[in-house]
Amino acid sequence: MSIQAVAAKAGVSVATVSRAFNFPDKVTPATRELVERVARELNYLPNASARTLRTQRSRVLGVVLPTLLNPTFAECLQGIARAAVAGGYAIIPVTTGYRLDEEERAVHLLLAGNVDGLILVVSNPSTSTTLPRLRANGVPYVLAYNRHPDHPCVSVDSEGAVADAVTRLVLLGHRRIAMVSGTLAASDRAQQRYRGYQKGMSDAGLDAPPLIEVPFVETAVDALSQHLQASSRPTALVCSNDLLAIRSIRAAHLSGLSVPDDLSVVGFDGIALGEDLTPALTTIAQPNSDIGRHSVELLIQAMAGGTTLQADASLLLPHAFRDGESCASARERQHPQEEDAAAS
Amino acid sequence: MSIQAVAAKAGVSVATVSRAFNFPDKVTPATRELVERVARELNYLPNASARTLRTQRSRVLGVVLPTLLNPTFAECLQGIARAAVAGGYAIIPVTTGYRLDEEERAVHLLLAGNVDGLILVVSNPSTSTTLPRLRANGVPYVLAYNRHPDHPCVSVDSEGAVADAVTRLVLLGHRRIAMVSGTLAASDRAQQRYRGYQKGMSDAGLDAPPLIEVPFVETAVDALSQHLQASSRPTALVCSNDLLAIRSIRAAHLSGLSVPDDLSVVGFDGIALGEDLTPALTTIAQPNSDIGRHSVELLIQAMAGGTTLQADASLLLPHAFRDGESCASARERQHPQEEDAAAS
DNA sequence: CTGTTAGCGCTTTCAA
DNA sequence: TTGAAAGCGCTAACAG
């Protein structure tokens, strides 16, 4: 079913049919209605590829993200999807599993797929090899969750957020506060969050114990359990993401510790599910859906202006400390001299 | 950067360049290498729209699903994404929020977007208006999770699975077993699972109490709490999905009931997160990723043969009862005469 | 093995 | 306001 068929049946030229669809005011109401009626009768749908070929605009956005198995990115993608539809764009998501080679492959795939722009969550903007290429090629793109002075980013102040969270824990009387993270090298977010932790500890005049790094999902709970059974185990855990927080709570349980009575746990991300858990997850909530939405809007806006996005277009969205039930005042234990702000 | 440019620089015809890419054996090794080198130098990427326009194949699959906020579908989409890439296809996902009008809109959008085939999770294949249209238009499609004798479906035996789960609960000594579901009318899965529950209860010679229907996510926990505070509250809950199971556990907690001591909870879906929860979720696990993968493979296979899929291509994948910690033997309470299989 | 060329369906000048 | 026609980049006959 082509524009030719519609034109023939309506007794007008293909140009008129095209105009009737794309510039309704450039044809008389009569012809417009005629064309619309015939098109409907013929069940006509404009051919996207032909239009793209001609206009050099596909109205498709590529989305590169680590995984859909972390609800954070699923929520973000949902936000992207809604905003894209609203803006008249389709999206093609590709997951990378946090692997650099997959990031390259994904970008290559999408570029070959004729996307007009890209939204990406990369491991680390500084070490990414694809970002310079995108810029060199003049492909509009925006980073989500990443934060970097040289790239357009939509993110939150992870560092400040975690520092604040540490401060809260300190106010609750915690002194032995440890941080739990996935592979630190695998993501700039993890690094920023860790820096925030270090800052918070330092601000409180506390020594930061070594980072608890749990690289493998499969062994995370076991690894965490080890740490929780140590003699001077932490009384509070700041986790680099909600999934780790959930696993920490499980590790605590397996170690005979109760959350929050024996161990406080703070997550990061604000996945919706966290609110329905028992204990409800205390977490630093990012506006995941909004991060997606704003990324799309920024990108579409830039593309409408025929430009790429620059670093100064970056957006820092507000985060929120979401109070749950996985955090409580520290109970004094083997270090009674440290008790002060307990009000349990 | 077009094929023309490559041809010119390499001193060959566009046809040769095209062949070098699409049928490497149809050109001499020398010319192939020449073309490849020049293409690389020029950073050439074949134009997908032009190819699609010419071949009438876009190598894009449309995916219609209710939401990405339920990890079940996120896991499935991840499976779809991987299989699609492996098969040389891109995917365009669209979410519908379980709304029929959105399902129509989504299909329309994707068809207009030139997809070669569709994978969809619809509310109800029987009442869907878009499915007949797809078939009439000869568009290859496959349903995921849905189950219907007239359509190609990739699913599990929900009914049997739930019936089995009920049987297990009965063997654990439970008698007052209730089912929790979202809006029953909104999904054929929910209906099938409910039928399985009814069958399980009937097989055990038990009266099935009225379905606990919690239509709204926001008020689900409150609604569930109501039911759990009733005088003759159930000792076990069979939930139509894992999200509801998680909320049921929360409702139990808020009602002062402990899971599994006071209340057993069984979910459905097998979201990965369930294993990390405390208590670990007992659930009927579907192979979500595989459902996605098989859907893609079925579709690609059919399209390769130039045909659409028929109902007899349907796949019934195995489910698994995943034992967790949210289920235990019934403790006798106000009905001591009912005690029998307790071994707690 | 390689080249020439028509044409996929559409938008967009340019004329009428 | 409408139409004729070129051409986006590619593939696939067909010819050589």
XYZ file of C-alpha atoms (C1' of nucleotides) in Angstrom:
720
model
C 0.000 0.000 0.000
C 1.911 3.006 -1.240
C 1.319 6.680 -1.627
C 0.938 6.003 -5.326
C -2.100 3.863 -4.741
C -3.716 6.499 -2.588
C -2.984 9.188 -5.153
C -4.417 7.094 -7.957
C -7.585 6.198 -6.093
C -8.090 9.791 -4.961
C -7.375 11.144 -8.381
C -4.628 13.461 -7.190
C -0.861 13.463 -7.408
C 1.430 11.779 -4.900
C 2.696 15.210 -3.940
C -0.771 16.201 -2.849
C -1.169 13.077 -0.780
C 2.161 13.741 0.860
C 1.150 17.308 1.621
C -2.226 16.271 2.955
C -0.398 14.216 5.553
C 2.560 16.409 6.362
C 1.221 19.899 5.797
C -2.559 19.681 6.065
C -2.921 23.446 5.637
C -1.160 23.412 2.316
C -4.069 21.680 0.639
C -7.707 22.660 0.461
C -9.921 21.141 3.163
C -11.788 19.309 0.430
C -8.750 17.515 -0.984
C -7.425 16.845 2.488
C -10.610 15.095 3.496
C -10.688 13.223 0.241
C -7.153 12.010 0.702
C -7.739 11.092 4.321
C -10.822 9.118 3.437
C -9.143 7.217 0.641
C -6.108 6.555 2.796
C -8.318 5.133 5.498
C -10.214 3.002 3.024
C -6.971 1.651 1.653
C -5.590 1.159 5.144
C -2.612 3.198 4.062
C 0.414 3.635 6.307
C 3.270 5.848 5.127
C 6.431 3.848 4.644
C 8.856 4.854 7.369
C 11.982 3.777 5.525
C 11.149 5.723 2.422
C 10.460 8.786 4.499
C 13.645 8.316 6.463
C 15.667 7.822 3.330
C 14.282 10.962 1.849
C 14.361 13.209 4.898
C 17.465 11.758 6.484
C 15.660 11.614 9.793
C 14.519 8.293 11.203
C 12.735 9.546 14.310
C 14.338 6.700 16.188
C 16.440 7.066 19.303
C 19.007 4.512 20.363
C 19.272 3.647 24.032
C 22.351 1.985 25.456
C 22.081 0.641 28.971
C 23.855 -1.871 31.165
C 20.950 -4.179 31.909
C 17.218 -4.373 32.295
C 17.610 -6.740 35.214
C 18.255 -3.856 37.551
C 14.883 -2.163 38.048
C 16.644 1.187 38.097
C 17.297 0.990 34.387
C 13.970 -0.626 33.670
C 12.272 2.333 35.332
C 14.471 4.712 33.402
C 13.717 2.969 30.124
C 10.043 3.191 30.870
C 10.480 6.939 31.290
C 12.429 7.104 28.059
C 9.790 5.090 26.233
C 6.931 7.309 27.351
C 8.731 10.534 26.544
C 9.869 9.211 23.192
C 6.357 8.255 22.143
C 5.118 11.627 23.293
C 7.765 13.283 21.167
C 7.027 11.192 18.130
C 10.079 8.976 18.415
C 10.596 5.260 18.622
C 13.395 3.762 20.678
C 15.770 0.891 20.154
C 17.295 -0.270 23.434
C 20.480 -2.309 23.590
C 21.980 -3.737 26.758
C 25.688 -3.996 27.404
C 26.032 -5.905 30.647
C 28.470 -3.247 31.885
C 30.968 -4.422 29.288
C 32.994 -1.921 27.316
C 33.183 -3.994 24.175
C 29.428 -4.360 24.266
C 29.089 -0.614 24.595
C 31.062 -0.194 21.413
C 29.132 -2.874 19.658
C 25.849 -1.344 20.768
C 26.724 2.098 19.487
C 27.928 0.654 16.231
C 24.725 -1.309 15.862
C 22.571 1.696 16.539
C 24.473 3.979 14.243
C 24.169 1.396 11.504
C 20.486 1.316 12.361
C 20.099 4.944 11.416
C 19.126 6.354 14.790
C 18.835 10.121 15.033
C 20.339 10.313 18.486
C 21.516 8.297 21.431
C 20.831 8.078 25.117
C 23.466 6.092 26.885
C 24.429 4.861 30.285
C 28.098 4.014 29.977
C 30.479 2.477 32.435
C 32.693 5.480 32.547
C 32.556 8.536 30.310
C 36.243 9.224 30.862
C 37.433 5.907 29.542
C 34.733 5.372 26.952
C 36.105 5.130 23.452
C 32.774 5.497 21.740
C 31.894 8.902 23.137
C 34.667 10.733 21.262
C 33.598 8.951 18.130
C 30.030 10.042 18.578
C 31.114 13.595 19.010
C 33.440 13.433 16.026
C 30.617 12.102 13.894
C 28.280 14.823 15.059
C 25.778 12.357 16.458
C 23.528 13.930 19.090
C 23.737 12.060 22.375
C 23.180 12.468 26.068
C 24.403 10.423 29.002
C 22.054 9.265 31.718
C 23.249 8.565 35.260
C 26.824 9.280 34.231
C 28.318 12.563 35.252
C 31.192 14.197 33.458
C 32.217 17.807 32.771
C 32.852 17.194 29.071
C 29.587 15.517 28.177
C 25.896 16.368 28.316
C 24.571 14.372 31.274
C 21.323 13.888 33.124
C 22.131 12.740 36.617
C 21.927 13.399 40.327
C 24.562 14.498 42.793
C 25.525 11.000 43.880
C 28.518 12.149 45.833
C 26.634 14.711 47.864
C 23.721 12.342 48.351
C 25.853 9.604 49.820
C 27.774 12.053 51.989
C 24.444 13.245 53.385
C 23.332 9.690 53.993
C 26.487 9.011 55.969
C 25.851 12.119 58.019
C 22.389 10.847 58.842
C 23.774 7.541 59.975
C 26.279 9.326 62.152
C 23.466 11.331 63.707
C 21.745 8.050 64.450
C 24.771 7.107 66.475
C 26.545 4.903 63.990
C 30.308 4.906 63.985
C 31.300 1.747 62.196
C 29.751 2.513 58.839
C 30.929 0.507 55.863
C 30.273 0.930 52.187
C 29.219 -1.904 49.892
C 29.785 -1.631 46.175
C 29.967 -3.684 43.035
C 33.149 -3.552 41.006
C 34.336 -0.026 41.621
C 36.205 0.162 38.357
C 33.133 -0.777 36.386
C 31.195 2.429 36.838
C 31.703 6.097 37.461
C 28.550 6.127 39.572
C 30.051 3.601 41.951
C 33.148 5.725 42.205
C 31.206 8.904 42.858
C 29.138 7.210 45.505
C 32.239 5.885 47.157
C 33.764 9.344 47.185
C 30.598 10.623 48.817
C 30.955 7.962 51.464
C 34.552 8.903 52.114
C 33.609 12.553 52.353
C 30.790 11.834 54.765
C 33.046 9.765 56.973
C 35.789 12.308 56.880
C 33.366 15.135 57.688
C 32.285 13.186 60.741
C 35.854 12.617 61.761
C 35.455 8.893 61.340
C 37.837 6.398 59.867
C 36.409 4.757 56.776
C 36.916 1.009 56.804
C 37.952 -0.576 53.511
C 35.292 -0.713 50.830
C 33.372 -3.969 50.716
C 33.540 -4.777 47.028
C 31.305 -7.596 45.806
C 31.974 -8.051 42.117
C 29.811 -11.077 41.467
C 26.088 -11.152 41.931
C 26.083 -14.884 42.502
C 28.438 -14.745 45.457
C 27.407 -11.358 46.796
C 25.326 -12.630 49.671
C 28.029 -15.025 50.843
C 30.714 -12.390 50.577
C 28.608 -9.950 52.539
C 27.891 -12.528 55.196
C 31.617 -12.922 55.744
C 31.950 -9.256 56.467
C 28.987 -9.242 58.808
C 30.394 -12.040 60.884
C 33.709 -10.304 61.508
C 34.489 -9.363 65.066
C 34.167 -5.635 64.595
C 31.422 -5.744 62.065
C 29.828 -2.495 60.919
C 26.587 -1.313 62.497
C 25.540 0.357 59.280
C 25.984 -0.335 55.597
C 25.806 2.203 52.831
C 25.150 0.314 49.630
C 25.967 1.571 46.190
C 22.603 0.410 44.879
C 19.320 -1.026 46.035
C 20.003 -4.512 44.756
C 23.101 -4.652 46.919
C 21.107 -3.287 49.824
C 18.579 -6.065 49.434
C 21.348 -8.635 49.346
C 22.938 -7.057 52.374
C 19.712 -7.446 54.267
C 19.617 -11.062 53.254
C 23.237 -11.552 54.325
C 22.399 -9.994 57.662
C 19.513 -12.373 58.089
C 21.682 -15.362 57.243
C 24.222 -14.127 59.765
C 21.616 -13.952 62.491
C 21.507 -10.180 62.483
C 18.290 -8.273 62.420
C 17.762 -5.217 60.244
C 17.547 -2.522 61.440
C 18.097 -3.540 65.074
C 21.546 -5.012 64.608
C 22.418 -3.483 61.298
C 21.210 -0.434 59.433
C 21.172 -0.570 55.646
C 20.884 2.316 53.219
C 20.496 1.735 49.516
C 20.847 3.909 46.473
C 18.538 4.213 43.433
C 15.060 4.288 44.836
C 13.603 1.374 42.935
C 9.849 1.264 43.385
C 9.948 -2.215 44.824
C 11.942 -1.010 47.804
C 8.869 0.575 49.334
C 7.012 -2.714 49.408
C 9.745 -4.701 51.070
C 9.861 -5.638 54.699
C 11.710 -3.838 56.086
C 10.922 -1.051 53.650
C 14.189 -0.034 52.109
C 15.786 3.169 53.279
C 17.423 4.583 50.201
C 18.650 7.548 48.277
C 15.988 7.786 45.623
C 16.836 8.961 42.153
C 14.018 10.091 39.860
C 14.676 7.211 37.485
C 11.754 7.811 35.224
C 12.491 11.532 35.089
C 16.109 10.897 34.251
C 14.862 9.018 31.229
C 12.283 11.608 30.352
C 14.632 14.544 30.592
C 17.253 12.741 28.548
C 14.764 12.288 25.758
C 13.494 15.825 25.942
C 16.959 17.301 25.903
C 17.894 15.196 22.943
C 14.768 15.916 20.956
C 15.109 19.587 21.647
C 18.679 19.646 20.404
C 17.849 17.632 17.313
C 14.983 19.955 16.518
C 17.535 22.745 16.496
C 19.720 20.651 14.267
C 22.522 20.580 16.782
C 24.217 18.161 19.133
C 24.118 18.584 22.875
C 26.987 20.173 24.726
C 28.199 19.556 28.239
C 26.615 22.769 29.461
C 23.186 21.375 28.737
C 23.681 18.862 31.543
C 20.907 18.469 34.067
C 21.338 17.698 37.734
C 18.045 16.349 39.015
C 17.082 16.315 42.690
C 17.407 13.150 44.682
C 15.543 12.362 47.869
C 16.461 10.492 50.985
C 13.620 8.029 51.268
C 13.120 6.976 54.830
C 12.287 3.331 55.229
C 12.612 0.755 57.936
C 16.048 -0.607 57.214
C 17.745 2.085 59.236
C 17.643 2.775 62.968
C 19.667 4.274 65.751
C 22.820 2.474 66.647
C 22.558 0.409 69.786
C 25.655 0.627 71.853
C 27.453 -2.672 71.905
C 31.064 -3.387 72.604
C 31.997 0.257 72.386
C 29.735 1.956 74.931
C 31.893 5.072 74.935
C 30.611 5.770 71.461
C 26.976 6.045 72.391
C 25.472 9.490 72.147
C 22.595 10.027 69.760
C 20.631 6.910 70.513
C 16.917 7.373 70.903
C 15.613 3.998 69.863
C 28.872 8.531 3.497
C 27.207 6.444 0.847
C 27.974 3.365 -1.121
C 28.694 5.665 -4.048
C 31.560 7.278 -2.234
C 33.059 3.919 -1.367
C 32.667 2.724 -4.932
C 34.299 5.841 -6.314
C 37.237 5.758 -3.934
C 37.765 2.048 -4.517
C 37.426 2.433 -8.237
C 34.664 -0.144 -8.525
C 30.917 -0.031 -9.085
C 28.341 0.324 -6.349
C 27.136 -3.145 -7.157
C 30.535 -4.553 -6.311
C 30.599 -2.721 -3.017
C 27.146 -4.031 -2.221
C 28.234 -7.553 -3.085
C 31.407 -7.279 -1.086
C 29.246 -6.639 1.955
C 26.293 -8.914 1.354
C 27.823 -11.786 -0.607
C 31.536 -11.741 0.127
C 32.099 -14.889 -1.928
C 30.672 -13.317 -5.038
C 33.664 -11.046 -5.433
C 37.342 -11.863 -5.666
C 39.222 -11.779 -2.394
C 41.266 -8.916 -3.757
C 38.319 -6.641 -4.492
C 36.656 -7.618 -1.253
C 39.648 -6.584 0.752
C 39.981 -3.412 -1.260
C 36.363 -2.515 -0.652
C 36.573 -3.351 3.010
C 39.657 -1.243 3.455
C 38.178 1.751 1.677
C 34.932 1.381 3.574
C 36.826 1.366 6.834
C 38.866 4.375 5.809
C 35.730 6.243 4.920
C 34.006 5.061 8.070
C 31.231 3.785 5.886
C 28.040 2.368 7.364
C 25.375 0.980 5.023
C 22.203 3.013 5.199
C 19.573 0.898 6.890
C 16.602 2.788 5.490
C 17.774 2.480 1.937
C 18.347 -1.197 2.396
C 14.972 -1.632 4.045
C 13.235 0.311 1.341
C 14.853 -1.796 -1.307
C 14.543 -5.206 0.310
C 11.250 -4.625 2.077
C 12.746 -6.071 5.217
C 13.668 -3.839 8.121
C 15.181 -6.420 10.409
C 13.336 -4.758 13.253
C 10.958 -6.501 15.625
C 8.248 -4.687 17.527
C 7.624 -5.652 21.127
C 4.384 -4.797 22.876
C 4.287 -5.292 26.631
C 2.276 -4.066 29.562
C 5.046 -2.450 31.585
C 8.722 -2.538 32.358
C 7.997 -1.814 36.002
C 7.225 -5.466 36.616
C 10.573 -7.280 36.565
C 8.890 -10.203 34.855
C 8.575 -8.258 31.653
C 11.916 -6.574 32.068
C 13.513 -10.010 32.292
C 11.564 -11.138 29.277
C 12.560 -8.076 27.301
C 16.156 -8.695 28.183
C 15.774 -12.186 26.746
C 14.150 -10.774 23.659
C 16.885 -8.197 23.238
C 19.683 -10.744 23.430
C 18.035 -13.162 21.036
C 17.188 -10.389 18.620
C 20.750 -9.119 18.469
C 21.960 -12.672 18.006
C 19.541 -13.063 15.122
C 20.521 -9.796 13.503
C 17.417 -7.924 14.517
C 16.793 -4.724 16.415
C 13.786 -4.312 18.664
C 11.402 -1.475 19.344
C 9.548 -1.970 22.628
C 6.328 -0.173 23.441
C 4.500 -0.368 26.760
C 0.749 -0.363 27.098
C 0.044 -0.182 30.808
C -2.424 -3.071 30.426
C -4.709 -0.761 28.472
C -6.486 -1.983 25.384
C -6.422 1.336 23.587
C -2.701 1.517 24.178
C -2.320 -1.945 22.737
C -3.974 -0.774 19.567
C -1.931 2.378 19.477
C 1.255 0.412 20.021
C 0.581 -1.983 17.188
C -0.354 0.854 14.896
C 2.828 2.688 15.802
C 4.980 -0.334 15.175
C 3.339 -1.213 11.896
C 3.847 2.347 10.744
C 7.441 1.923 11.870
C 7.986 -0.845 9.370
C 8.693 -3.697 11.759
C 9.039 -7.136 10.219
C 7.225 -8.894 13.017
C 5.726 -8.473 16.445
C 6.066 -10.039 19.849
C 3.238 -9.069 22.095
C 1.931 -9.571 25.564
C -1.704 -8.594 25.371
C -4.356 -8.335 28.026
C -6.498 -10.986 26.502
C -6.078 -12.636 23.109
C -9.794 -13.405 22.932
C -10.921 -9.826 23.225
C -8.024 -8.192 21.465
C -9.055 -6.289 18.374
C -5.573 -5.899 17.024
C -4.762 -9.568 16.703
C -7.295 -10.246 13.948
C -5.977 -7.202 12.141
C -2.448 -8.483 12.340
C -3.475 -11.795 10.945
C -5.526 -10.182 8.195
C -2.560 -8.056 7.218
C -0.288 -11.064 7.171
C 2.039 -9.609 9.778
C 4.068 -12.299 11.552
C 3.511 -12.183 15.295
C 3.746 -14.295 18.393
C 2.199 -13.854 21.811
C 4.265 -14.171 24.960
C 2.727 -15.215 28.287
C -0.705 -15.271 26.724
C -2.237 -18.590 25.915
C -4.888 -19.148 23.305
C -5.767 -21.961 20.908
C -6.077 -19.638 17.910
C -2.764 -17.838 18.198
C 0.919 -18.732 18.279
C 1.904 -18.404 21.929
C 4.974 -18.929 24.070
C 3.827 -19.539 27.597
C 3.698 -21.883 30.558
C 0.868 -23.946 31.961
C -0.270 -21.365 34.488
C -3.391 -23.242 35.387
C -1.625 -26.489 36.130
C 1.163 -24.703 37.939
C -1.160 -22.942 40.329
C -3.207 -26.060 40.904
C 0.013 -27.853 41.864
C 0.985 -25.029 44.178
C -2.352 -25.294 45.946
C -1.826 -29.018 46.330
C 1.520 -28.359 47.959
C -0.052 -25.956 50.403
C -2.684 -28.496 51.235
C 0.007 -31.073 51.905
C 1.581 -28.567 54.275
C -1.640 -28.635 56.209
C -3.229 -25.486 54.929
C -6.995 -25.381 54.583
C -7.886 -21.750 54.412
C -6.015 -20.851 51.237
C -6.966 -17.660 49.478
C -5.974 -16.316 46.119
C -4.779 -12.770 45.545
C -5.001 -11.233 42.102
C -4.940 -7.916 40.312
C -7.926 -7.019 38.194
C -9.083 -10.389 36.945
C -10.645 -8.965 33.829
C -7.419 -7.270 32.812
C -5.483 -10.350 31.866
C -5.951 -13.862 30.629
C -3.003 -14.950 32.756
C -4.768 -13.834 35.899
C -7.838 -15.762 34.840
C -5.877 -18.902 34.083
C -4.100 -18.726 37.382
C -7.360 -18.260 39.178
C -8.794 -21.269 37.442
C -5.772 -23.243 38.555
C -6.423 -22.151 42.101
C -10.047 -23.190 41.902
C -9.057 -26.526 40.475
C -6.471 -27.097 43.186
C -8.953 -26.277 45.898
C -11.640 -28.404 44.373
C -9.230 -31.327 43.955
C -8.490 -31.094 47.655
C -12.148 -30.970 48.488
C -11.807 -27.514 49.929
C -14.091 -24.546 49.599
C -12.422 -21.695 47.794
C -13.017 -18.405 49.543
C -13.785 -15.427 47.307
C -10.897 -14.103 45.252
C -9.037 -11.236 46.862
C -8.888 -8.779 44.000
C -6.624 -5.779 44.479
C -6.966 -3.615 41.399
C -4.825 -0.681 42.459
C -1.165 -0.929 43.252
C -1.294 2.100 45.511
C -3.900 0.638 47.827
C -2.929 -3.013 47.476
C -1.129 -3.309 50.789
C -3.982 -1.677 52.719
C -6.570 -3.815 50.998
C -4.602 -6.944 51.735
C -4.176 -5.947 55.357
C -7.947 -5.770 55.686
C -8.262 -9.337 54.558
C -5.512 -10.521 56.858
C -7.163 -9.009 59.881
C -10.464 -10.751 59.317
C -11.554 -13.248 61.936
C -11.108 -16.309 59.796
C -8.142 -15.081 57.836
C -6.397 -17.431 55.438
C -3.277 -19.293 56.538
C -1.907 -19.265 53.025
C -2.045 -16.926 50.110
C -1.551 -17.851 46.477
C -0.640 -14.685 44.629
C -1.133 -14.152 40.942
C 2.311 -12.580 40.634
C 5.439 -11.937 42.633
C 4.790 -8.249 43.095
C 1.515 -9.077 44.783
C 3.273 -11.704 46.864
C 5.764 -9.121 48.053
C 2.953 -6.753 48.955
C 1.135 -9.547 50.715
C 4.167 -10.167 52.860
C 4.255 -6.501 53.690
C 0.571 -6.498 54.529
C 1.132 -9.465 56.805
C 3.921 -7.631 58.539
C 1.760 -4.556 59.021
C -0.962 -6.771 60.439
C 1.383 -8.265 62.957
C 1.584 -11.587 61.182
C 4.831 -13.301 60.499
C 5.633 -14.991 57.206
C 5.775 -17.964 57.009
C 4.884 -18.752 60.636
C 1.463 -17.152 60.605
C 0.936 -16.914 56.893
C 2.369 -18.740 53.922
C 2.748 -16.836 50.682
C 3.316 -18.239 47.209
C 4.027 -15.974 44.267
C 4.003 -16.455 40.526
C 6.579 -15.338 37.940
C 9.914 -16.144 39.458
C 11.459 -12.704 39.282
C 15.160 -12.917 40.075
C 14.856 -10.527 42.971
C 12.636 -12.953 44.829
C 15.592 -15.145 45.693
C 17.362 -12.318 47.471
C 14.436 -11.295 49.618
C 13.987 -12.179 53.237
C 12.068 -14.380 53.452
C 13.134 -15.692 50.066
C 10.030 -15.806 47.941
C 8.403 -19.146 47.304
C 7.084 -18.888 43.809
C 6.102 -20.560 40.588
C 8.996 -19.578 38.401
C 8.502 -18.959 34.728
C 11.528 -18.936 32.442
C 11.016 -15.255 31.648
C 14.161 -14.784 29.667
C 13.526 -17.982 27.720
C 9.996 -16.946 26.950
C 11.464 -13.888 25.303
C 14.183 -15.814 23.545
C 11.875 -18.461 22.148
C 9.414 -15.852 20.982
C 12.146 -14.197 18.976
C 13.479 -17.432 17.575
C 10.058 -18.633 16.534
C 9.356 -15.358 14.843
C 12.667 -15.125 13.052
C 12.345 -18.677 11.880
C 8.900 -18.051 10.445
C 9.981 -14.851 8.764
C 12.955 -16.582 7.226
C 10.482 -18.962 5.652
C 8.454 -16.023 4.473
C 5.444 -17.077 6.472
C 3.487 -16.008 9.507
C 3.234 -18.169 12.612
C 0.243 -20.353 13.226
C -1.295 -21.439 16.484
C 0.225 -24.888 16.184
C 3.685 -23.390 16.532
C 2.867 -22.505 20.122
C 5.390 -23.424 22.770
C 4.621 -24.455 26.312
C 7.751 -23.954 28.377
C 8.370 -25.678 31.681
C 7.796 -23.813 34.911
C 9.340 -24.670 38.243
C 8.103 -24.497 41.777
C 10.849 -22.508 43.435
C 11.015 -23.268 47.094
C 11.715 -20.272 49.258
C 11.092 -19.275 52.832
C 7.704 -17.653 52.534
C 5.910 -20.954 52.872
C 5.677 -23.312 55.814
C 3.453 -25.916 57.381
C 0.192 -24.668 58.734
C 0.151 -24.345 62.487
C -3.087 -25.366 64.014
C -4.902 -22.416 65.480
C -8.593 -21.960 66.155
C -9.422 -25.085 64.210
C -7.367 -27.789 65.913
C -9.400 -30.503 64.244
C -7.826 -29.491 60.978
C -4.286 -30.260 61.995
C -2.711 -33.163 60.223
C 0.391 -32.626 58.160
C 2.255 -30.285 60.484
C 5.956 -30.970 60.860
C 7.300 -27.519 61.593
C 33.727 -11.471 -11.698
C 32.053 -6.856 -12.457
C 29.182 -2.902 -14.252
C 24.774 -0.576 -15.559
C 20.512 0.518 -14.310
C 15.770 0.393 -12.549
C 13.164 1.250 -8.780
C 11.762 0.541 -3.540
C 8.163 4.980 -1.402
C 8.641 9.176 -0.105
C 9.503 14.499 0.142
C 10.519 18.582 -2.068
C 11.867 21.834 -5.249
C 10.144 24.016 -9.323
C 6.429 25.164 -12.602
C 1.986 25.704 -13.779
C -3.508 24.883 -4.682
C -1.677 21.271 -7.368
C 1.428 18.365 -10.373
C 5.806 16.617 -12.495
C 9.985 14.916 -11.571
C 14.365 14.323 -9.218
C 16.701 11.734 -6.013
C 17.623 9.934 -0.984
C 21.077 4.918 -0.778
C 20.608 0.612 -1.670
C 19.854 -4.179 -3.987
C 19.020 -7.189 -7.717
C 18.247 -8.263 -12.353
C 20.595 -8.328 -16.420
C 24.352 -7.772 -19.542
C 28.965 -8.152 -20.497
